[in-house]
Tab-separated table of C-alpha atoms in Angstrom:
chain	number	residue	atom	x	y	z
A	287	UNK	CA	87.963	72.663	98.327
A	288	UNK	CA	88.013	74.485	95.101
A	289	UNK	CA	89.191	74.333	91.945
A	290	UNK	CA	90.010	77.099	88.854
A	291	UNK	CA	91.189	76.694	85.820
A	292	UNK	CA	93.577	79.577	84.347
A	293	UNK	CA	95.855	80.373	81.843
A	294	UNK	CA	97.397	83.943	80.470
A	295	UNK	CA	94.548	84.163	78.249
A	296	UNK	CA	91.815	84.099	81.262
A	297	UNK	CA	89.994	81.695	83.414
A	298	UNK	CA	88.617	78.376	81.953
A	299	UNK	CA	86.212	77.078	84.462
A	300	UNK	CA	85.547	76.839	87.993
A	301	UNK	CA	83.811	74.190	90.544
A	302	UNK	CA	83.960	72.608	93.814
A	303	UNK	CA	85.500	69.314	95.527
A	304	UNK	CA	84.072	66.773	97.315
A	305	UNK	CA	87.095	65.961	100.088
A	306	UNK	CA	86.777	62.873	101.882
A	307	UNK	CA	87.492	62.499	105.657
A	308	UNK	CA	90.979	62.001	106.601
A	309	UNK	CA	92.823	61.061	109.725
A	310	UNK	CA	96.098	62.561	109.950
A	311	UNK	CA	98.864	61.417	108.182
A	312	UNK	CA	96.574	59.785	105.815
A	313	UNK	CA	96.393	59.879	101.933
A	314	UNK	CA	93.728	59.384	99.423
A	315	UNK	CA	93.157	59.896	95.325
A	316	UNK	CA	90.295	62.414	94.877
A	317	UNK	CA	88.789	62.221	91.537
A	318	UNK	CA	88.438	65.672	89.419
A	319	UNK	CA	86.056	66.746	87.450
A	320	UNK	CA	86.296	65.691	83.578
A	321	UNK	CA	86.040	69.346	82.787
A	322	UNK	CA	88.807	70.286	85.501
A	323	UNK	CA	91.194	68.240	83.317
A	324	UNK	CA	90.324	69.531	79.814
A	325	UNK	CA	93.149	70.174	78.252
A	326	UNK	CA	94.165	72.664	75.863
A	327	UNK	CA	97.070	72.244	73.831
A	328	UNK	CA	99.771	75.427	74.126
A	329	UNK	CA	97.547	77.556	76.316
A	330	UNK	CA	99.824	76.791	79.216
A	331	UNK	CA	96.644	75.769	81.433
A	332	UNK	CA	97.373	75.008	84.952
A	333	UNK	CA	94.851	73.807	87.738
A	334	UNK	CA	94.933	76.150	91.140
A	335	UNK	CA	93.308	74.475	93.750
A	336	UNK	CA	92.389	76.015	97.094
A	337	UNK	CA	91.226	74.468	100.555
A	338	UNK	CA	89.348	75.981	102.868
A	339	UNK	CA	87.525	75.370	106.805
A	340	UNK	CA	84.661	74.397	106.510
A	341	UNK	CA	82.867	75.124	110.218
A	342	UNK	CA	83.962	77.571	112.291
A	343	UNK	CA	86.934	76.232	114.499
A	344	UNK	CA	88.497	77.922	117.356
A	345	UNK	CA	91.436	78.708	115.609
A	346	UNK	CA	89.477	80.091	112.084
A	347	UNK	CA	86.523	80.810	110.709
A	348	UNK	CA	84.285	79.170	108.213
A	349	UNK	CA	85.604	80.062	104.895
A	350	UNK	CA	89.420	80.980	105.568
A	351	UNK	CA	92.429	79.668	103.186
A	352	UNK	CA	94.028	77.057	104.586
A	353	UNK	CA	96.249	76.968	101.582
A	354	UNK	CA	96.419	77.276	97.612
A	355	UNK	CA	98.712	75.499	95.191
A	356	UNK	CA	98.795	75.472	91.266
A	357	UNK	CA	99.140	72.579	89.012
A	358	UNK	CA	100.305	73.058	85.351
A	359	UNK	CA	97.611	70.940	82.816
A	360	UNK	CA	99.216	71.605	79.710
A	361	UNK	CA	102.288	73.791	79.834
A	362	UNK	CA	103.612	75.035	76.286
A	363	UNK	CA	107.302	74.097	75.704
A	364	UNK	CA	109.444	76.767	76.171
A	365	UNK	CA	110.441	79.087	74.075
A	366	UNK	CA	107.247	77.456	71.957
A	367	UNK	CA	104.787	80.380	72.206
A	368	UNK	CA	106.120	83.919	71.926
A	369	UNK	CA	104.316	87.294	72.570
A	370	UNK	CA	104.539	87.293	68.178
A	371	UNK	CA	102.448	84.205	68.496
A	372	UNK	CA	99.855	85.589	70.830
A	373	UNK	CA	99.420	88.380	68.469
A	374	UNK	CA	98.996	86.410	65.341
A	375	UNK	CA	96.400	84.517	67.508
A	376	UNK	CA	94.344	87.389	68.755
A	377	UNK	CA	95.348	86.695	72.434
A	378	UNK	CA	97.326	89.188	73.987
A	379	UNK	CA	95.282	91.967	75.802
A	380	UNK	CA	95.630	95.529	75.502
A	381	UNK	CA	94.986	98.101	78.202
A	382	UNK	CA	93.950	101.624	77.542
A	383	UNK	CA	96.736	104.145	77.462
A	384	UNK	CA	97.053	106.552	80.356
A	385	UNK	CA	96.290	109.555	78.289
A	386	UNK	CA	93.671	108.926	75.576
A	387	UNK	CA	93.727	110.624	72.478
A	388	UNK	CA	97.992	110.632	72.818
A	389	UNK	CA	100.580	109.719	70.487
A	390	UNK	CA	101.219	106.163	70.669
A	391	UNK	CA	105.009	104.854	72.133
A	392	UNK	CA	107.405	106.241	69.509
A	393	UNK	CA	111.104	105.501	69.579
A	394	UNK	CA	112.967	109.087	69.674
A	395	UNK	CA	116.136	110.390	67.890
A	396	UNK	CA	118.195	108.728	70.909
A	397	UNK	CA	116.620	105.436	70.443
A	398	UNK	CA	114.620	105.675	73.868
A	399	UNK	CA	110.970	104.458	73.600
A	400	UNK	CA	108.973	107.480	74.622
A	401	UNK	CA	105.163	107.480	75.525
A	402	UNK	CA	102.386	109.105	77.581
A	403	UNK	CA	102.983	107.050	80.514
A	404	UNK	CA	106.703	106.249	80.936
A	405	UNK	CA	108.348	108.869	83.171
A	406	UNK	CA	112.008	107.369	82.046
A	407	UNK	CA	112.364	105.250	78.928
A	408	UNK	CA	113.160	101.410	79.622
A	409	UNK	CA	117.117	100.813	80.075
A	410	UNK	CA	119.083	97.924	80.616
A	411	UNK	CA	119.784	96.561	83.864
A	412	UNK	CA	122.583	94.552	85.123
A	413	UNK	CA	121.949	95.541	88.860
A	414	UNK	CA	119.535	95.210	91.692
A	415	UNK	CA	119.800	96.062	95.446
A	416	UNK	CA	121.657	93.752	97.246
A	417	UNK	CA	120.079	91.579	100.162
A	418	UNK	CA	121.707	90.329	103.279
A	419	UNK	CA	122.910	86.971	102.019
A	420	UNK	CA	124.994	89.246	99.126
A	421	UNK	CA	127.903	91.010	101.068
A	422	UNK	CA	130.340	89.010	98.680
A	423	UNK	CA	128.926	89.486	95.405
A	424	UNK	CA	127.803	92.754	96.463
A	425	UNK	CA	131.488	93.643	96.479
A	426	UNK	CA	132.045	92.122	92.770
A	427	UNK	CA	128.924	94.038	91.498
A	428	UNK	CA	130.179	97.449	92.701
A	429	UNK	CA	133.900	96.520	91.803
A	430	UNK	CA	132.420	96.633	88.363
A	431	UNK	CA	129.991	99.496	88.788
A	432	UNK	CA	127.050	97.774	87.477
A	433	UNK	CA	125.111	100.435	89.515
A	434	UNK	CA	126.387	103.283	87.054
A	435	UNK	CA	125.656	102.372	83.391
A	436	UNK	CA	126.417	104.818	81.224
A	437	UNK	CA	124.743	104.742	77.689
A	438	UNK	CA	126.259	105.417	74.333
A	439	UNK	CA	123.572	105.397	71.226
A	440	UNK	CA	125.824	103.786	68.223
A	441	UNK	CA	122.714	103.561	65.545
A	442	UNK	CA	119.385	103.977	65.003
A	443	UNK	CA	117.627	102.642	62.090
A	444	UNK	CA	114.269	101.591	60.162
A	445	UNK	CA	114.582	98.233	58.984
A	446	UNK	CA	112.780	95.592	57.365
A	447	UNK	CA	109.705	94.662	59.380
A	448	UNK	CA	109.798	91.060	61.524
A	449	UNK	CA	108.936	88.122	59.785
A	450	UNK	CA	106.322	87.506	62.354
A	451	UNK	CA	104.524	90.785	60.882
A	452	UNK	CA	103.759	89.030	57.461
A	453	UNK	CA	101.205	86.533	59.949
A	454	UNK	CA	99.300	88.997	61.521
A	455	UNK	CA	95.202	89.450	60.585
A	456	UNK	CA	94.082	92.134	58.930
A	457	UNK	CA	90.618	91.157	58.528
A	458	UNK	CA	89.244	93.368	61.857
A	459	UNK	CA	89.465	90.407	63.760
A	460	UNK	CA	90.321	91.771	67.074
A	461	UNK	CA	94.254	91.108	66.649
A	462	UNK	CA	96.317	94.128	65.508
A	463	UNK	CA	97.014	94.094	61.531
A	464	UNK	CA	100.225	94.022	59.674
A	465	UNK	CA	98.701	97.083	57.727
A	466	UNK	CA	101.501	99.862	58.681
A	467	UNK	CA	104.083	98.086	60.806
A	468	UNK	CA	107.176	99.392	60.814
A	469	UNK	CA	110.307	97.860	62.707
A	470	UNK	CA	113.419	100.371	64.080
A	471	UNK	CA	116.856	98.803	65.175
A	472	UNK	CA	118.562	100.414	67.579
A	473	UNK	CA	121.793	99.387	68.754
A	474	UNK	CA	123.587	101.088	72.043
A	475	UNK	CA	126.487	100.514	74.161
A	476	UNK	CA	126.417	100.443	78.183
A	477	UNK	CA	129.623	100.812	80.231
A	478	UNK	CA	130.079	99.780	83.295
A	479	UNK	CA	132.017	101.851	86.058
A	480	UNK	CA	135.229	100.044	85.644
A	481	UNK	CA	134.965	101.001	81.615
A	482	UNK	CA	133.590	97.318	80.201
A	483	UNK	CA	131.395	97.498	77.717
A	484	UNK	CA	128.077	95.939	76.870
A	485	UNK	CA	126.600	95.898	73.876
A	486	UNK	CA	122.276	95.932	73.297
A	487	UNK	CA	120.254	95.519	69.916
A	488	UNK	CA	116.696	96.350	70.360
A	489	UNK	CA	114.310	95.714	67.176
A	490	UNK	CA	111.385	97.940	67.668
A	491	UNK	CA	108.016	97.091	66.159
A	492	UNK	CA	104.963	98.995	65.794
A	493	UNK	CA	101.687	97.765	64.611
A	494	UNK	CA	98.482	99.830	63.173
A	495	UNK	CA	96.638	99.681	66.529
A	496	UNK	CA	99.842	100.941	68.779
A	497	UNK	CA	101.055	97.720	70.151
A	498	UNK	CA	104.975	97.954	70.478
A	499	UNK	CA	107.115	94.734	70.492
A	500	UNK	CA	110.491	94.996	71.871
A	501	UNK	CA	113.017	92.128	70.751
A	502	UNK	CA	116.002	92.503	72.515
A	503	UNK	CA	119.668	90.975	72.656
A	504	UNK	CA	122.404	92.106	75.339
A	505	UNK	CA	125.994	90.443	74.505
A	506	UNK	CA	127.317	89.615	78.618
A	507	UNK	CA	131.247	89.882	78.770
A	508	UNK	CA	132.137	86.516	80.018
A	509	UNK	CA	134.156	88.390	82.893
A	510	UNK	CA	130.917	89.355	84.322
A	511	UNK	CA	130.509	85.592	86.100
A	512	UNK	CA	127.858	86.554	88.326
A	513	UNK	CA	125.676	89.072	87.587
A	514	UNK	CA	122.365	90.291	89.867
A	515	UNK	CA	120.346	90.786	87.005
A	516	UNK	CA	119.829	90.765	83.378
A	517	UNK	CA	116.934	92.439	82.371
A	518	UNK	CA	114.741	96.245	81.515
A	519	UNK	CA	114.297	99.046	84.120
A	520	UNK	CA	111.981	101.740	83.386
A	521	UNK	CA	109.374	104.366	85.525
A	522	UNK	CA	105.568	105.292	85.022
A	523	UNK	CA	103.889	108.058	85.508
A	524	UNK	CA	101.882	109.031	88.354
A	525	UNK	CA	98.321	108.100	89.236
A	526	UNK	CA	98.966	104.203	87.802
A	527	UNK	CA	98.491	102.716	90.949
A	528	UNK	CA	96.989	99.278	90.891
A	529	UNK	CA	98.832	96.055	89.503
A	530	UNK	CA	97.760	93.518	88.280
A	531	UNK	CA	99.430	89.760	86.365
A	532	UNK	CA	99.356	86.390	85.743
A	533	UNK	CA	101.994	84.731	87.281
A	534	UNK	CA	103.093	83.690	90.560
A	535	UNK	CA	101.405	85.492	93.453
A	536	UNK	CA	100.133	87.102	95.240
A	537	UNK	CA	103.556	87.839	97.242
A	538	UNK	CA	106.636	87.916	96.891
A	539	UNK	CA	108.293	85.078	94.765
A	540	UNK	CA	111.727	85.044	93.620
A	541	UNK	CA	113.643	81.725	91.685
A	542	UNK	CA	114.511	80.681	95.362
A	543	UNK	CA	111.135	80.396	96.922
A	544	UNK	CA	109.298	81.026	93.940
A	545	UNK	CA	106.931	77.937	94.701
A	546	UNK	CA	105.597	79.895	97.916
A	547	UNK	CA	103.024	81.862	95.209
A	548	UNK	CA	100.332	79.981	93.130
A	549	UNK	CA	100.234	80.279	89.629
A	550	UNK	CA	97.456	83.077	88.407
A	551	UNK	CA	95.561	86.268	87.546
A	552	UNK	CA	96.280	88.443	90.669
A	553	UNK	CA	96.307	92.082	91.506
A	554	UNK	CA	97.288	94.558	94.240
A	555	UNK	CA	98.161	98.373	95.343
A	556	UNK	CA	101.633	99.220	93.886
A	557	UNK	CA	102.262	100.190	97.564
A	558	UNK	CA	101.691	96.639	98.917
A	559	UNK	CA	103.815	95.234	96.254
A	560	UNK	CA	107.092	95.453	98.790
A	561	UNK	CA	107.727	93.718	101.687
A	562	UNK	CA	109.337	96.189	104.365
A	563	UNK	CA	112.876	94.146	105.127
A	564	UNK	CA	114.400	95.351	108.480
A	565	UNK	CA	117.535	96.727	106.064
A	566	UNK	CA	116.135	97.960	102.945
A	567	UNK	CA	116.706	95.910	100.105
A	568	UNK	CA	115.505	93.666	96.664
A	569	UNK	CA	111.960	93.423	97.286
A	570	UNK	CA	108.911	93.265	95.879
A	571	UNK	CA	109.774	90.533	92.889
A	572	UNK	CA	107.302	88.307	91.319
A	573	UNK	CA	108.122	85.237	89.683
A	574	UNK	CA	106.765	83.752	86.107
A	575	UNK	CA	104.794	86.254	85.316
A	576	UNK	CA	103.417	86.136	81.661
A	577	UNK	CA	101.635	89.452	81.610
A	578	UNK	CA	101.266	92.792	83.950
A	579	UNK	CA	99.292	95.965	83.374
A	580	UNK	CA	100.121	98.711	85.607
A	581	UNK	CA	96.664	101.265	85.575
A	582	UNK	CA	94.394	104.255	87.051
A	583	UNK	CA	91.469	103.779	89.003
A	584	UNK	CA	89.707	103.703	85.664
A	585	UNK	CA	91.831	100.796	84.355
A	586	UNK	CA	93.932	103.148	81.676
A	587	UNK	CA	97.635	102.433	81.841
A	588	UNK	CA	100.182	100.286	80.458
A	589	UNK	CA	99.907	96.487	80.013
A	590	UNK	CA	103.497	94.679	78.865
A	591	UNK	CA	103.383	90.816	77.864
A	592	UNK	CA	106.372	88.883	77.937
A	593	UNK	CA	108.121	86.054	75.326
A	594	UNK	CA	108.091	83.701	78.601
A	595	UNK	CA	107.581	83.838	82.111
A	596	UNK	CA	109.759	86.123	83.552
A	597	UNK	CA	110.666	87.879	86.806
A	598	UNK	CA	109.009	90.946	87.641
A	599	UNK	CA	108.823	93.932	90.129
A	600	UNK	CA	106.553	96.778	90.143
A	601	UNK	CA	107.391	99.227	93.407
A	602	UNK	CA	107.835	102.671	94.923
A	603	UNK	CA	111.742	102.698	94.687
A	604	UNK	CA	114.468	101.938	92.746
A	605	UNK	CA	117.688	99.964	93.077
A	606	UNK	CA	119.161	103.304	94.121
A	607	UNK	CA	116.721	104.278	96.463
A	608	UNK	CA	116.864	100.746	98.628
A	609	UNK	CA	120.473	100.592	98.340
A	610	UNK	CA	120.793	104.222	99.622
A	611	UNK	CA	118.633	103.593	102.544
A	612	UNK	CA	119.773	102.363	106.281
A	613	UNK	CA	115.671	101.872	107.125
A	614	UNK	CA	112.319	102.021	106.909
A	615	UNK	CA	109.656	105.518	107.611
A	616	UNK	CA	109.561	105.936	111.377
A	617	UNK	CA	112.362	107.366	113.811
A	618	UNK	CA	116.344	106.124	113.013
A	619	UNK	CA	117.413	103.239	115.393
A	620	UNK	CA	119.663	104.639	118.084
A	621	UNK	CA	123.010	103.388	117.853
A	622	UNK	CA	126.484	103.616	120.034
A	623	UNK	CA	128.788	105.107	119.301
A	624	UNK	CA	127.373	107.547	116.337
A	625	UNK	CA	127.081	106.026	113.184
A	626	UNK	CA	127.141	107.654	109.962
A	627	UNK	CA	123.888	109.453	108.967
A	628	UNK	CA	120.682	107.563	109.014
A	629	UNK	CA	118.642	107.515	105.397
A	630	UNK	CA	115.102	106.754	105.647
A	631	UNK	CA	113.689	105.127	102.603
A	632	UNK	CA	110.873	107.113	101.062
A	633	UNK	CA	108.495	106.196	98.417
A	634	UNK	CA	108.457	107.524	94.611
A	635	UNK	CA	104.707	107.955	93.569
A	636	UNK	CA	105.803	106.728	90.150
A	637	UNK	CA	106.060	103.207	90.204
A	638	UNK	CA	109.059	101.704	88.623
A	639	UNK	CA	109.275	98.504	86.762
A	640	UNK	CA	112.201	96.087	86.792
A	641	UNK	CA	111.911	93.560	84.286
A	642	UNK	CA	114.669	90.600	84.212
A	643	UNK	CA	115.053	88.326	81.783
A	644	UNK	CA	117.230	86.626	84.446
A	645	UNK	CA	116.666	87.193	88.095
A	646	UNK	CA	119.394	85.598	90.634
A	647	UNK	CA	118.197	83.297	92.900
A	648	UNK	CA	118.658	85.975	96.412
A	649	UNK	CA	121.947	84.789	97.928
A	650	UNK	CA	121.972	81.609	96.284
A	651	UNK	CA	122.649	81.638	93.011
A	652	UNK	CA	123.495	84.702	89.867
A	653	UNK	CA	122.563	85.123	86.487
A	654	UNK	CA	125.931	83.530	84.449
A	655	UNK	CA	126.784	84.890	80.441
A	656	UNK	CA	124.887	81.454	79.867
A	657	UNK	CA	121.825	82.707	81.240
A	658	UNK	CA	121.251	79.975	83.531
A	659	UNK	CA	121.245	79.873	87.312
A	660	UNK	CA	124.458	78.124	88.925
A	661	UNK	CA	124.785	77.661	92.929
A	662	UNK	CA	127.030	79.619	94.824
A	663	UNK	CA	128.954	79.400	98.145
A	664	UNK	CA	126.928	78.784	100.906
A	665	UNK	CA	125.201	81.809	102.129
A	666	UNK	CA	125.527	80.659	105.961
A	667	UNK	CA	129.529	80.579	107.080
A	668	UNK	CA	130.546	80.186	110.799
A	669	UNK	CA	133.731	81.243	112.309
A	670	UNK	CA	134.713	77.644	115.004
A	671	UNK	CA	136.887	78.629	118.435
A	672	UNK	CA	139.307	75.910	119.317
A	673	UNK	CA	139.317	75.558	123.279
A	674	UNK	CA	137.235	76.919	125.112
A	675	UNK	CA	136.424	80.763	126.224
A	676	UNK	CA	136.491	81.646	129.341
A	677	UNK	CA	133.567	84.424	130.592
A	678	UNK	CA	134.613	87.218	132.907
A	679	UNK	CA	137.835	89.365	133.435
A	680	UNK	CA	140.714	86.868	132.630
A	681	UNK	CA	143.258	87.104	136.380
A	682	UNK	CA	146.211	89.073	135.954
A	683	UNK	CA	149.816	86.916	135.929
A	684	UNK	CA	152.170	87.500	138.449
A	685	UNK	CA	155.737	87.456	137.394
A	686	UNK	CA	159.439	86.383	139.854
A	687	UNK	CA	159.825	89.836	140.691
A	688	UNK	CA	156.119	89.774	142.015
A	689	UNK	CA	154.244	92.577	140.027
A	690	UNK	CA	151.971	91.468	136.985
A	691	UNK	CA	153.679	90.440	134.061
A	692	UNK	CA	156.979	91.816	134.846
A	693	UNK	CA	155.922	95.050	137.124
A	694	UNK	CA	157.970	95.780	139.825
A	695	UNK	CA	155.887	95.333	143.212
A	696	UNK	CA	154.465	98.540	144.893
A	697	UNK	CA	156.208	99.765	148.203
């Protein structure tokens, strides 16, 4: 066995167990290490702890995971530490951008935050492909065209820099200075296909050393009980092919099976980030994730921390894309009698980036006004037969006048 510990900021020590021999069904206290267990206050430390086979065995090599699970050590409360906090603390990493020697991220005359390596600016997102358990809601969702936001810019605005700003070094200590910030407010309104309208505030901050931070605030209509998604959508550029976070991993976790993934630093192809469902749909989510930088094979790219763990996707297609799709690469299954036209789902080479700040729990649960996660109707219904059904042609009934049901008989 081994143990690691981890937190956002990096890893905090390492070592191995001692395991003692157990018989099945059989349960002991193993001791850790006293510096497995050193806690540090509001670094939201947690212990991952992995067993492995240790001789070869017929069914696995020496060496091979027999499992991994995470343990939080000290977990900050929430809401407690924001991404202003990490700043002010020197903590929050920075990845090189994708084109050195650019401009850095600059919010435009429309109030879109522009940069070297976003393709399309970040937008709000009340949608997400639906998955098999969501023929129900599915129908709500598109009732209220939450697939066709429209945006409207109402204002866009310096304003007085964030409180937060007055905290930040600027002694050269490593942390981006105050020296220079400059805050923009832009507030927008998104309508949905059936003509509701959303209002979104966005206070934009950038520091001296290019480090954006995005505040933002979406008002939900309280018609809109059960939405997919709350949360940011926006595409990279080519060539930033690699992911990496700290968060749940290293596949797919969502708020239903979210405790599937371990907690920690992990990092993968964008293409391996989806799982290829037999019907194309939400894929490819990661669950409380802190941080994620998105790079090049020579680590330049984009890096976005978030206030709290939040839900995450980095893949090859949009909502639009999956939703769009009736399969996977590879020839169309045959079907009888013809169907409408088959759609194979192809991949973008620029990743896109779904960010919620509330993720529905897939077929079990939505994203309320509240922002909490409430239970939903069972995702499993049966249809019960009374009596029982007979198999085979049913015999025909023979009527008085001696032909079936009424007939008159053949001469």
């Amino acid at each position: 066995a081994e143990w690691q510990l981890a937190s956002p900021q990096g890893e905090h020590g390492e070592g191995r167990l001692a395991l003692l021999a157990l018989a099945p069904r059989e349960r002991r206290r193993i001791t850790l290490p006293a510096e497995a267990v050193n806690r540090q206050a509001g670094s939201d430390v947690v212990l991952v702890i992995t067993l492995r086979v240790g001789e070869d065995q017929p069914w696995a090599a020496a060496g091979s995971v027999l499992g991994t699970t995470s343990l939080p050590i000290d977990v900050a409360a929430d809401g407690d530490t924001t991404v202003a906090d990490r700043l002010v603390a020197g903590s929050s990493g920075t990845v090189p951008d994708a084109a050195p020697g650019a401009p850095a991220l600059v919010v435009d005359d429309d109030g879109l935050l522009r940069g070297p390596s976003i393709a399309t600016p970040p937008g709000l997102s009340l949608w997400r492909a639906p998955t098999d358990n969501d023929p129900e809601p599915a129908r709500a969702w598109r009732r209220w065209g939450l697939d066709g936001l429209e945006r409207r810019l109402v204002t866009v605005r310096p304003v007085e820099a964030a409180d937060w700003c007055a905290r930040l070094p600027e002694d050269g200590s490593g942390a981006p200075g105050a020296t220079d910030a400059s805050t923009v407010q832009v507030v927008a309104e998104w309508t949905t296909g059936d003509g509701t309208v959303v209002p979104h505030t966005q206070l934009v901050t950038t520091l001296s050393d290019g480090t954006v931070v995005v505040e933002e605030e979406v008002e939900v209509p309280e018609r809109f009980h059960d939405l997919p998604r709350v949360g940011t959508t926006l595409e990279l550029v080519a060539g930033l092919d690699t992911v990496e976070w700290y968060g749940r991993g290293p596949h797919e976790t969502y708020p239903d099976r979210r405790r599937a993934g371990w907690v920690g630093r992990h990092h993968l192809a964008v293409d391996d980030m989806a799982f290829p469902y037999i019907r194309p749909q939400e894929t490819g989510g990661r669950a409380d994730v802190c941080w994620l930088a998105v790079t090049d094979v020579d680590g330049a790219g984009v890096r976005i921390d978030l206030d709290r763990p939040r839900q995450v996707s980095v893949t090859r297609h949009t909502a639009g894309d999956l939703v769009a799709a009736t399969h996977h690469g590879g020839r169309a299954p045959r079907r009888r009698p013809p169907r409408p036209r088959h759609r194979q789902l192809r991949p973008r080479r620029p990743p896109a980036v779904p960010r919620a700040a509330r993720h529905a729990p897939l077929g079990l649960g939505r994203a309320t006004p509240r922002e909490r996660l409430t239970p939903d109707a069972p995702i499993l219904r049966t249809r019960r037969r009374h009596g029982p059904r007979r198999r085979g042609r049913a015999p025909r009934r023979r009527s008085a006048a001696g032909g079936p049901d009424g007939a008159r008989p053949r001469r």
